[in-house]
Coordinates of C-alpha atoms in Angstrom, one line a residue:
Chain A
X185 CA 79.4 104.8 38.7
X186 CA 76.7 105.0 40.9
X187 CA 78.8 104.5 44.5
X188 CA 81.1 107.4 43.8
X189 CA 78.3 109.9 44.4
X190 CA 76.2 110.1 47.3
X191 CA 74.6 112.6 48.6
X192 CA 76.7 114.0 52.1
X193 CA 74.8 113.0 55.3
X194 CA 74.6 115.2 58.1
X195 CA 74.1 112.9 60.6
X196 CA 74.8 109.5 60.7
X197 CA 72.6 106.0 61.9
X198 CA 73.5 102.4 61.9
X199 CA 72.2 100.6 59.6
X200 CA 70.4 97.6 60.4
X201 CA 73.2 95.3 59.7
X202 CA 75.4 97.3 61.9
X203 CA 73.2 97.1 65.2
X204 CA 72.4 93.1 64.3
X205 CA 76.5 93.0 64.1
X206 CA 76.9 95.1 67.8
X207 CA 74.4 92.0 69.3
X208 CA 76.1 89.5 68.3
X209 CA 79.7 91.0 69.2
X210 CA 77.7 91.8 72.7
X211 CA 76.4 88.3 72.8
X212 CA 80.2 86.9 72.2
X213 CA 81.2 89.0 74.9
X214 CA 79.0 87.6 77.5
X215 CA 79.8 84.2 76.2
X216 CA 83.2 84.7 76.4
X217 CA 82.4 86.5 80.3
X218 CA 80.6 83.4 81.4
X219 CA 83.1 81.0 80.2
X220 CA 86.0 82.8 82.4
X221 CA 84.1 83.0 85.4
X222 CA 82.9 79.2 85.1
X223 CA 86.7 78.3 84.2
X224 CA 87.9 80.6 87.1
X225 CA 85.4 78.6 89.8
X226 CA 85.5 75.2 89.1
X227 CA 89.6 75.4 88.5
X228 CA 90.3 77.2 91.5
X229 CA 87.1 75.6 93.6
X230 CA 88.6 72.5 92.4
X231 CA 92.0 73.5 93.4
X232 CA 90.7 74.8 97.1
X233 CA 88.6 71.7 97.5
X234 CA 91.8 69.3 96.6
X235 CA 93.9 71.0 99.2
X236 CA 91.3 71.4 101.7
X237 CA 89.8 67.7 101.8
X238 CA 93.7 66.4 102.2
X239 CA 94.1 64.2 105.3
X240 CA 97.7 66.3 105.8
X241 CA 95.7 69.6 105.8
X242 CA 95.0 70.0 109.6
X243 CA 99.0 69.4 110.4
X244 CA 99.8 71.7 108.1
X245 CA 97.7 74.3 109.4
X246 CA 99.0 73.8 112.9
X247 CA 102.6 73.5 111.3
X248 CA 102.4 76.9 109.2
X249 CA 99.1 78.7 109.8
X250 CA 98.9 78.8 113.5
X251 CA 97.2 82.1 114.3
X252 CA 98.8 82.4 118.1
X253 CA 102.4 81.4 117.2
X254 CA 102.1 84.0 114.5
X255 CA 101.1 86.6 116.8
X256 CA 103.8 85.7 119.0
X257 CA 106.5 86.2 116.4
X258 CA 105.4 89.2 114.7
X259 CA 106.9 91.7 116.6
X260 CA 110.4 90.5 116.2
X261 CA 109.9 89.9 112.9
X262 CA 108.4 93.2 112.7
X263 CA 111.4 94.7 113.8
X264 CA 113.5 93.1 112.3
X265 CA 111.9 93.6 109.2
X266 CA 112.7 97.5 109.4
X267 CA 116.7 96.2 109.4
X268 CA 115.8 95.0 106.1
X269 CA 114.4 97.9 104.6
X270 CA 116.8 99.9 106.0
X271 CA 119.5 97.5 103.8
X272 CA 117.9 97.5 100.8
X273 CA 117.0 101.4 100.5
X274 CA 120.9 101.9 101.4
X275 CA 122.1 99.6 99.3
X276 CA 120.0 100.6 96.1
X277 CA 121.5 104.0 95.8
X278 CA 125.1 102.2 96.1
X279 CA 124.2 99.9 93.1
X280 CA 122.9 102.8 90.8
X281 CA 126.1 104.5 91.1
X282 CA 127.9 101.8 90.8
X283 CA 126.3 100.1 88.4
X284 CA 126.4 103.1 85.9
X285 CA 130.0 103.6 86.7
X286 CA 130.9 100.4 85.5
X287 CA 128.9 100.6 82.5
X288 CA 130.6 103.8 81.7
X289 CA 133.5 102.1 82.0
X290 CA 133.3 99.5 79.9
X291 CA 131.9 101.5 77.5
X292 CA 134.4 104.3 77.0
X293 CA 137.0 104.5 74.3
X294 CA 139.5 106.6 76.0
X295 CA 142.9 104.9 75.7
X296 CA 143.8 106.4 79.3
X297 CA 140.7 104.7 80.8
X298 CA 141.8 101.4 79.1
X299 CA 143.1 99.8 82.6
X300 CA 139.9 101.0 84.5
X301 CA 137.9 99.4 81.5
X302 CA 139.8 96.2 81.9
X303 CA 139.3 96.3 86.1
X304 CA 135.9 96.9 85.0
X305 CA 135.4 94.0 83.0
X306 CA 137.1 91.5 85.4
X307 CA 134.6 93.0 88.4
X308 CA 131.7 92.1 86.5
X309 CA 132.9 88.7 85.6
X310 CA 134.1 87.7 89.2
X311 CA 131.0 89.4 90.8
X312 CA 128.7 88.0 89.0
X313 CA 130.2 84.7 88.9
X314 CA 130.5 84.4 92.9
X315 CA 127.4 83.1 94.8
X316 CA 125.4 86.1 96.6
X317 CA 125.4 84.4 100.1
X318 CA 129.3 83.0 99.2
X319 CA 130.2 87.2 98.7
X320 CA 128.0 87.9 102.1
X321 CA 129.8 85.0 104.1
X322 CA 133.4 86.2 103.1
X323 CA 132.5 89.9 103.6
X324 CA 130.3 89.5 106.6
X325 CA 133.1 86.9 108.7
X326 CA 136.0 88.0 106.7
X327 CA 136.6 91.7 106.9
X328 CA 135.5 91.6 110.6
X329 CA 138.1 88.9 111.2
X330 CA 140.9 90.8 109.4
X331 CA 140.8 93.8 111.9
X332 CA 141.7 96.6 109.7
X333 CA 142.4 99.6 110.5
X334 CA 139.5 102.8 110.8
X335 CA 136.7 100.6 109.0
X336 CA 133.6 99.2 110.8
X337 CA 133.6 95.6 111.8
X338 CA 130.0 95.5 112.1
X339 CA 128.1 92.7 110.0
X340 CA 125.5 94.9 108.7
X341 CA 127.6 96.9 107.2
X342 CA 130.2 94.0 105.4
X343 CA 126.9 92.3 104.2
X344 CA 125.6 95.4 102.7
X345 CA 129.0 96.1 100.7
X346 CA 128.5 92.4 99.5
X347 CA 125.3 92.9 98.3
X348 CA 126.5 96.6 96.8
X349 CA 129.3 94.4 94.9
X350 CA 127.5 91.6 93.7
X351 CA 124.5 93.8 92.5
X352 CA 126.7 96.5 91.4
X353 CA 127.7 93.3 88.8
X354 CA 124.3 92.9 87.5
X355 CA 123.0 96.4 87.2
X356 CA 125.9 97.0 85.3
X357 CA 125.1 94.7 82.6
X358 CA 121.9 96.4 82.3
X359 CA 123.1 99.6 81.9
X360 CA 125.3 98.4 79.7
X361 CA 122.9 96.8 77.3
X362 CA 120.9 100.0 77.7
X363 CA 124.0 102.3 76.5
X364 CA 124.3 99.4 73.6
X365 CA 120.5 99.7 72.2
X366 CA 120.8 103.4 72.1
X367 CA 121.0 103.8 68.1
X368 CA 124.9 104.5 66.6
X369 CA 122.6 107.3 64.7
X370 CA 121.9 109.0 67.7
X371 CA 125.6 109.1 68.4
X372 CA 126.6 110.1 65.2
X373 CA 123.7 112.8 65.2
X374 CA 125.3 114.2 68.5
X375 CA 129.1 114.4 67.2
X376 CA 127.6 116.2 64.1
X377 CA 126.8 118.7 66.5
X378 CA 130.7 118.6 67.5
X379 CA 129.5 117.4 71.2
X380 CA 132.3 115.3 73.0
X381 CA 132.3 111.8 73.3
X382 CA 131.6 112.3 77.2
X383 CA 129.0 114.9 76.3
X384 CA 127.2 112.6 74.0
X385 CA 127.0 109.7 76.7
X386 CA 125.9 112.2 79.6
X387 CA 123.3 113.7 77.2
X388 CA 122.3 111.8 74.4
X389 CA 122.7 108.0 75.2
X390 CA 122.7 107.4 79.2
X391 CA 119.5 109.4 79.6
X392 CA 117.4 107.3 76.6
X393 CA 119.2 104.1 78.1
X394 CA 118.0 104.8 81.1
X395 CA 114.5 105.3 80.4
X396 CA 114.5 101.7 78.6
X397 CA 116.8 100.2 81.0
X398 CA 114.2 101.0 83.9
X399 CA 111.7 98.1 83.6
X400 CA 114.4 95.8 84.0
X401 CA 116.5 97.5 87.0
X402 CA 113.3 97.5 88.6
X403 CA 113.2 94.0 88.4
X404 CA 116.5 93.5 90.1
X405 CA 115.7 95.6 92.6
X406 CA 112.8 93.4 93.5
X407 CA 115.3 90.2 93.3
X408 CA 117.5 92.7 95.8
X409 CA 114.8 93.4 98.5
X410 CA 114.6 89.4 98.7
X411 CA 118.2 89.0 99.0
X412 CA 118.3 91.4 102.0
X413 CA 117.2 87.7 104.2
X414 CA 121.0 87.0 102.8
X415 CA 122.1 88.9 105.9
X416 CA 120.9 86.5 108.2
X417 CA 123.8 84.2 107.4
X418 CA 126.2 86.4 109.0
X419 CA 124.2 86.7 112.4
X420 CA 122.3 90.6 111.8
X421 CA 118.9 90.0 113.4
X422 CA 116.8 90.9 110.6
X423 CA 113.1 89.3 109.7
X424 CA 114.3 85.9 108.5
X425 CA 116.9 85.5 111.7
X426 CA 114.0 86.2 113.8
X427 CA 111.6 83.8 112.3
X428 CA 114.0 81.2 112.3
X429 CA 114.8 81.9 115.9
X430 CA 111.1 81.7 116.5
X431 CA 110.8 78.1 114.9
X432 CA 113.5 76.7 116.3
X433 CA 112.4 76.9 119.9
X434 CA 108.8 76.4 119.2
X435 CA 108.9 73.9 116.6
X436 CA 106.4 75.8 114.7
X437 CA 106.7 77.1 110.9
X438 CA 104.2 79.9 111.2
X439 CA 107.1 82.5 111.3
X440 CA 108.5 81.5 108.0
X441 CA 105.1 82.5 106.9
X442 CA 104.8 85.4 108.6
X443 CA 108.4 86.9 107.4
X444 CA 107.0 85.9 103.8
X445 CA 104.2 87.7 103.9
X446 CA 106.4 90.8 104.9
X447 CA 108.2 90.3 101.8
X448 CA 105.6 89.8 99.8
X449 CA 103.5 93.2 101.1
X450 CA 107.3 95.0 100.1
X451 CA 107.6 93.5 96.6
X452 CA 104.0 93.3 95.0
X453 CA 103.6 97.3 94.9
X454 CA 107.2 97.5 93.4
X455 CA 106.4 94.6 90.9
X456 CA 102.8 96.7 90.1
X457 CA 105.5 99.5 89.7
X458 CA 107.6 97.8 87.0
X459 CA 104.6 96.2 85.1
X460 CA 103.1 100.2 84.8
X461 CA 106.3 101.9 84.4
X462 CA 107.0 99.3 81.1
X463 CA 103.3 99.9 79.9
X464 CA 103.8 103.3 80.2
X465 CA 106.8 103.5 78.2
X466 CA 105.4 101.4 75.3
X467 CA 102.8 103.4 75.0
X468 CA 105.3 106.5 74.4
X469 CA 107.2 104.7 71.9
X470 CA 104.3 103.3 69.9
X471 CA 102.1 105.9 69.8
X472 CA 100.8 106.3 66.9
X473 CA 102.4 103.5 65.1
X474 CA 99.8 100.9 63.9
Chain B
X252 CA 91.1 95.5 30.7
X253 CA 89.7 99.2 30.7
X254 CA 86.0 97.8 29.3
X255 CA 86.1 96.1 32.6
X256 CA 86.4 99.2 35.0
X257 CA 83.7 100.8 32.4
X258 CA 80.9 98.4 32.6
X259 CA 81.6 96.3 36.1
X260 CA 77.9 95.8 36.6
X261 CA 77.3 93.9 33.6
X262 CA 80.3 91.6 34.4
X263 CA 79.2 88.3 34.4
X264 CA 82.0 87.6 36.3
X265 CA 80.9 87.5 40.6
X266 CA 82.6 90.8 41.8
X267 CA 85.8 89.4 44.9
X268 CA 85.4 92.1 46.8
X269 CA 82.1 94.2 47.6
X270 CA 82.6 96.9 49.6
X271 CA 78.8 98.5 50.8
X272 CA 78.3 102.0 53.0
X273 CA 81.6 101.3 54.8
X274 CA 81.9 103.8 57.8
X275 CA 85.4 103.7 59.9
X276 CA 85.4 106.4 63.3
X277 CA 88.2 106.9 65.6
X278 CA 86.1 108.8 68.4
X279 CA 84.5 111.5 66.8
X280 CA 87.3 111.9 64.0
X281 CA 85.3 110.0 61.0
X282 CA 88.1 108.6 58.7
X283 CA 85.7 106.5 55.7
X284 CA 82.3 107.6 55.7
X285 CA 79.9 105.7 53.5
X286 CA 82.4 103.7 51.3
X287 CA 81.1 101.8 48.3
X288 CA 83.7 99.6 46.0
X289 CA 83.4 96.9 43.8
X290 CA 86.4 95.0 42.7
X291 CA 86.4 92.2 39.8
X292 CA 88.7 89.4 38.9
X293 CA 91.6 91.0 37.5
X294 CA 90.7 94.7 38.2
X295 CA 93.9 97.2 39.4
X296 CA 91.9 99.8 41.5
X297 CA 94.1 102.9 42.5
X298 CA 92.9 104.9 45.2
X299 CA 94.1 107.9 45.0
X300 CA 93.6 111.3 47.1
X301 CA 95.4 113.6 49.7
X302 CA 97.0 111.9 52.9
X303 CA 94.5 111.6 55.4
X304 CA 91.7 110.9 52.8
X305 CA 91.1 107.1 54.0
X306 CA 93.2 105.6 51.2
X307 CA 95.0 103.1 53.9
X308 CA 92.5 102.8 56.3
X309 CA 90.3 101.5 53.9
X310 CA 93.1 98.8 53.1
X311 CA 93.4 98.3 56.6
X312 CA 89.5 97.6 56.8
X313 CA 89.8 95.2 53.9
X314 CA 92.1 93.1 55.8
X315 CA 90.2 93.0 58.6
X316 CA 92.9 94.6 60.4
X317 CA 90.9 97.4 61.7
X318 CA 86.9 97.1 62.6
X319 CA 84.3 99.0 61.0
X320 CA 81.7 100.8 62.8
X321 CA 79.2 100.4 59.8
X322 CA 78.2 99.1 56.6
X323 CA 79.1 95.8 54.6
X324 CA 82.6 94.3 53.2
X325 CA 82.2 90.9 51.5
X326 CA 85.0 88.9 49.7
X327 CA 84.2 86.3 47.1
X328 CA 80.6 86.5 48.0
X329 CA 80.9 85.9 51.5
X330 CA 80.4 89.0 54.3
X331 CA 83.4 89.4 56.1
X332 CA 82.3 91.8 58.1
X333 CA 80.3 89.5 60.1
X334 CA 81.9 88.8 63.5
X335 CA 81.6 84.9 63.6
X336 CA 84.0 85.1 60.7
X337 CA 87.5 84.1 61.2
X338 CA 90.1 86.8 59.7
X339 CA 92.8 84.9 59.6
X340 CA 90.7 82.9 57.7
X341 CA 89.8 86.2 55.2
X342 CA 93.9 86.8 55.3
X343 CA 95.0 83.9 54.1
X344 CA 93.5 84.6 51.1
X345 CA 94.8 88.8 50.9
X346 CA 97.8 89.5 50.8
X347 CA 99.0 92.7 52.1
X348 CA 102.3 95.6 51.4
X349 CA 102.5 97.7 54.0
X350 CA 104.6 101.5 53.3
X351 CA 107.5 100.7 55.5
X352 CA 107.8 97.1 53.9
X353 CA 107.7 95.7 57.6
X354 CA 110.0 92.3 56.7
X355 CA 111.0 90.3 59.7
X356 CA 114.6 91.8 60.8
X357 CA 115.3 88.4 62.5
X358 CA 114.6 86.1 59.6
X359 CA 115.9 85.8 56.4
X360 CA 114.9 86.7 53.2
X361 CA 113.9 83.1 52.0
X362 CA 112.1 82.3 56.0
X363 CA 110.0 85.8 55.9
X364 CA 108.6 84.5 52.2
X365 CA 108.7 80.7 53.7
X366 CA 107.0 81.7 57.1
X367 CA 103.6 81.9 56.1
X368 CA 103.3 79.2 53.3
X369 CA 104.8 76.7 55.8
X370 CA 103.3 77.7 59.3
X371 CA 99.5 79.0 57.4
X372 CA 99.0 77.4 54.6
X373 CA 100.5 73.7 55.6
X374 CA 103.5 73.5 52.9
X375 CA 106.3 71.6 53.5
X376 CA 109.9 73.1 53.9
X377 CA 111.3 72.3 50.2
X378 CA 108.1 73.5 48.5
X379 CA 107.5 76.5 50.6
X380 CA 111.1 77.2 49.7
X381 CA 111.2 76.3 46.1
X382 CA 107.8 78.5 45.4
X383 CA 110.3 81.5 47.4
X384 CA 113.3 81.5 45.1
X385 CA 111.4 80.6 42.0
X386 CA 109.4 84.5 42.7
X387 CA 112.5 86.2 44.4
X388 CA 114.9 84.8 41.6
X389 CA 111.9 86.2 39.0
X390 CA 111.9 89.5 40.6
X391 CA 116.0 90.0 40.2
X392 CA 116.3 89.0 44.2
X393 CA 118.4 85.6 44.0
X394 CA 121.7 86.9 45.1
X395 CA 119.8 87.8 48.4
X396 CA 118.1 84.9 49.4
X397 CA 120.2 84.4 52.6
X398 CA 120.4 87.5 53.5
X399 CA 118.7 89.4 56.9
X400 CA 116.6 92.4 55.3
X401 CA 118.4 95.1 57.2
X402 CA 121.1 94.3 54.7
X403 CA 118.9 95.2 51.5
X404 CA 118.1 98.4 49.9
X405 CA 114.8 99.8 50.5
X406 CA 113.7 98.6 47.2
X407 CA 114.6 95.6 47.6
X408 CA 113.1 95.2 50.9
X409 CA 109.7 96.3 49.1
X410 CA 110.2 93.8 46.4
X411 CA 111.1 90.8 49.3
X412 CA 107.8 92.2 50.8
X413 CA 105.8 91.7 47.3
X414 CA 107.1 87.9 47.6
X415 CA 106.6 87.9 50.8
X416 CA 102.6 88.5 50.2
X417 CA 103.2 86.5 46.8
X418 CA 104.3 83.1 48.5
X419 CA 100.7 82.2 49.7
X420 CA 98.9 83.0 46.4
X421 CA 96.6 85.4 47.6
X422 CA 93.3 85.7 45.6
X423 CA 93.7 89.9 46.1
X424 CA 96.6 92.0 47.0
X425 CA 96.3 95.1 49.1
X426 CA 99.1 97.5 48.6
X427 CA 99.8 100.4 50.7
X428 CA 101.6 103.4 49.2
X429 CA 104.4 100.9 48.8
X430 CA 106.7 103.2 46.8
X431 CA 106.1 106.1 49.4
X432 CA 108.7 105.8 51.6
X433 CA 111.8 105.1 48.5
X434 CA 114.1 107.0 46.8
X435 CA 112.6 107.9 43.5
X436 CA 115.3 106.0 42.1
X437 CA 114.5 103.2 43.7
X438 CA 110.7 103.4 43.1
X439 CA 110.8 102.1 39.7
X440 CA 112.2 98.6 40.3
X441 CA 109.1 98.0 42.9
X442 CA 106.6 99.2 40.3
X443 CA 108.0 97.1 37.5
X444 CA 107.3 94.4 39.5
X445 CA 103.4 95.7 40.6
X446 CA 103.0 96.7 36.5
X447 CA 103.8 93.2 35.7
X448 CA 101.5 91.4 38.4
X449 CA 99.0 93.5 36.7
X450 CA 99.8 92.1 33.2
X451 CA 99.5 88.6 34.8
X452 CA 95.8 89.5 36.2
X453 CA 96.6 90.1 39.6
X454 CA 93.5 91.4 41.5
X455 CA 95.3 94.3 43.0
X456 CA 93.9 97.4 45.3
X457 CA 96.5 99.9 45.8
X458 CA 96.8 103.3 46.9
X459 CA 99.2 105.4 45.6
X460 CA 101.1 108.5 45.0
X461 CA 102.4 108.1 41.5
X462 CA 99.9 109.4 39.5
X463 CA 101.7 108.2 36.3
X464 CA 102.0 104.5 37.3
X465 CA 98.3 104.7 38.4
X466 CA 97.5 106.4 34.6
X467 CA 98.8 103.1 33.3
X468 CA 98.1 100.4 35.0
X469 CA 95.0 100.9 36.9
X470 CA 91.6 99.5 35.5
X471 CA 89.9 101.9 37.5
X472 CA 90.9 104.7 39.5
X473 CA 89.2 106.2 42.6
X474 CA 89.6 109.5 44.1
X475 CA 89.1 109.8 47.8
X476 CA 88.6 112.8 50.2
X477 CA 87.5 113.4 53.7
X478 CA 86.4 109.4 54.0
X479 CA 84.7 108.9 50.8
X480 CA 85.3 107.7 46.8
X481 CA 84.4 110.7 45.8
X482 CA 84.8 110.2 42.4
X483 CA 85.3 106.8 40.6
X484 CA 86.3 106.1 36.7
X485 CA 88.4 104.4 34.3
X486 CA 91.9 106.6 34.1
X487 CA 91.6 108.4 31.2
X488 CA 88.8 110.1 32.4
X489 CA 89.8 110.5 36.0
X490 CA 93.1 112.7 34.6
X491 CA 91.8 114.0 31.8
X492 CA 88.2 115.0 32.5
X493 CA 87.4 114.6 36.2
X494 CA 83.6 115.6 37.1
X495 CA 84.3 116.6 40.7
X496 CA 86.1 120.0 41.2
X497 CA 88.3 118.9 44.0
X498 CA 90.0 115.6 42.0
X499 CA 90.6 118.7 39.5
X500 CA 92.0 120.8 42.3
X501 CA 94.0 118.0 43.6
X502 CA 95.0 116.5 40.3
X503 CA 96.3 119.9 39.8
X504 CA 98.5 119.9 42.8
X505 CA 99.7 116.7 42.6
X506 CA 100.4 116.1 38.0

């Protein structure tokens, strides 16, 4: 056969075919370039003109975009706004701990843990059941009201514990599914090694369950920065109080917008955060896998 | 069949696959390097050779799965190569067995051989599924049609997979070291299966690691190393005379 042996080439050219194939791969590319960009401009050009042309446009630009009305509320909001990142950085360290205990605890096989399993499993139903804002309300008014002894009566603090509780719900979960996609191999392949069961969990499963638990937690910890505005029900003046203070003596939205865009500027890099972190971590487990 | 693999350029037959000066880089790591192949109706080609060699990267090429950085690859006359061409419009007409079967753990049995028929190639549910259990109940498989595939034994994941890439009728079948990751015991129910699709006249290109099974049913046999067929000939004469000194040293190694 004549195309089993070929003399070995040092070096190597492309052939004809090969550079005709690279122009017309290059010339799909631009095709494929200009068609985005003309899709990108007439959609969104069309989308900015509709909006913009729209006989309600100029109300709604003194309603929500009013540049003096939001500088007038912005330092408020500002301030207000540093409540809120104050709850949510609290809070978050709260809902880890918690949120892995319960896990934990509805995943352990200990007969003696059995009632804390069962208190376990009846937290996460009720808490995650209960409304957010409901759990902030009945905290926030209701522990103040009862007057117990030696604990703080301040709303901040009752509306942070709800958010702790009904967070601590989720998170739970998603450690808990976390623990459960851990392989049983890897379990059994850590008793061989005559580890305990709590051994195993602490340094077998938790730690690979966290790692593909993380892109997810993330996410809820997005949903939580959000939910900080839940505070407002109980009278804290955080950012969403104050902008709603703001409108409703000046009759204008533009603080709503304002507090929004607060929000926003808190949760996009965290959201970047989560997208990487996820990329990152399918990268690992894929590599080299084709 | 061997006067096939000893005269292909006489064939009158028009060769299905072509493959002409096939290069395939990964950076600077150059994994086929000035590949030529030509496979007729009805020919078994073994590729065989040390891992690393190329053997399933050049499958992987044939499907279009991976792109080639030079040379020519034409099926049934056509270049498929070219990048107007559609793949999926190549693979509906290759089939393909990977090592690690790769069967759908969510479906079962009868959907992963139904899937492509009925979502590719336009069947309708009863056909699709009637063309299934007709090949799984041929190939010993009926008492597992419902089943999900994490329930079957490697083998007989490997032998769903065969249907699997049987149920459209493929034209050529790519198989890739599909008895490699089996018990031995379990390896000879999968080749029975690829030794009788030979029998029937399956166009088959398959790299292996059982140098027996290649001895017996290959129409041709092609030794690959560092990226390129080094050696190409009928079996006989690839195991019992090779010309090149490395299929000897390897042949050595590996009978």
């Amino acid at each position: 056969m004549s195309d089993a042996t070929r003399a070995p080439e040092g070096g190597w050219t492309p052939s004809a075919r090969e550079l005709e194939r690279r122009r017309v791969r290059r010339r799909q590319r631009t095709r494929s370039l200009l068609v985005a960009s003309t899709a990108v401009v007439v959609v969104l050009g069309g989308l900015a003109a509709v909006v913009l042309t729209s006989p309600g446009w100029p109300r709604f630009q003194e309603t929500f975009l009013d540049l003096d009305a939001a500088k007038e509320s912005f330092p408020a909001i500002r301030d207000g706004f540093w409540l809120n990142v104050k709850l949510f950085m609290i809070c978050e360290v709260f809902i880890l701990v918690l949120g892995l205990l319960v896990a934990l605890a509805r995943s352990s096989r200990t007969p003696l843990l059995t009632p804390l399993r069962l208190l376990a499993v009846v937290y996460v139903d009720l808490f995650r059941g209960v409304p957010t804002i409901l759990l902030v309300l009945m905290l926030g008014f209701g522990m103040p009201a009862l007057r117990l002894q030696g604990l703080p009566t301040s709303g901040f603090f009752w509306a942070g514990v709800a958010l702790v509780l009904s967070y601590g719900a989720y998170v739970g979960e998603v450690f808990r599914a976390g623990i459960d996609s851990v392989h049983p191999s890897q379990v059994a392949s850590a008793e061989a090694l005559a580890l305990s069961r709590a051994q195993t969990m602490r340094h077998v499963v938790v730690p690979q369950a966290v790692r593909r638990v993380a892109p997810p937690l993330l996410n809820d910890f997005i949903s939580l920065q959000k939910d900080t505005a839940l505070v407002s029900v109980v009278a804290v003046f955080e950012s969403v109080f104050a902008a709603r203070d703001y409108a409703a003596y000046n009759f204008n939205y533009t603080s709503y917008v304002v507090v929004s865009l607060f929000f926003i500027a808190l949760t996009i890099p965290l959201a970047r955060f989560t997208d990487w972190l996820g990329r990152r971590a399918l990268r690992r487990e894929r590599a080299g896998a084709r | 069949m061997t006067d096939l693999a000893k005269t292909p350029g006489q064939d009158p037959v028009a060769p299905l696959l072509e493959v002409e000066g096939v290069r395939k880089a990964y950076g600077d790591r150059v994994v086929l390097d000035d590949v030529w192949l030509t496979v007729q109706p009805h020919d078994v080609i073994c590729l065989i050779g040390s891992s690393g060699s190329g053997k399933s990267t050049l499958l992987r090429c044939l499907d279009l799965l991976e792109p080639i950085d030079d040379g020519v690859i034409r099926f049934r006359g056509r270049e498929i190569s070219d990048p107007l061409v559609d793949p999926r419009e190549v693979r509906r007409h290759i089939g393909m067995v990977f090592q690690a079967y790769n069967l759908f753990p969510h479906l079962s049995v009868l959907d992963n051989c139904t899937l492509a028929p009925r979502r590719v190639h336009g069947l309708g549910r009863a056909e699709a599924e009637d063309r299934a259990r007709d090949l799984l109940t041929t190939f010993g498989l009926e008492e597992h049609i419902d089943k999900h595939p994490d329930r079957l034994s490697g083998g007989q994941q490997q032998r769903v997979a065969l249907v699997r890439a049987l149920c459209t009728r493929p034209s050529l079948l790519l198989l890739d070291e599909i008895t490699a990751a089996l018990d031995p015991e379990l390896v000879g129910e999968v080749l029975t299966i690829v030794r009788r699709l030979a029998e029937e006249g399956t166009t088959m290109v398959l790299a292996t690691h059982e140098m027996g099974f290649a001895r017996e049913v290959a129409t041709a046999v092609c030794f690959l190393h560092q990226g390129r067929i080094l050696e190409r000939g009928t079996p006989e004469q690839i195991f019992t005379e090779p010309r090149e000194e490395r299929t000897r040293t390897f042949l050595r190694r590996v009978l």
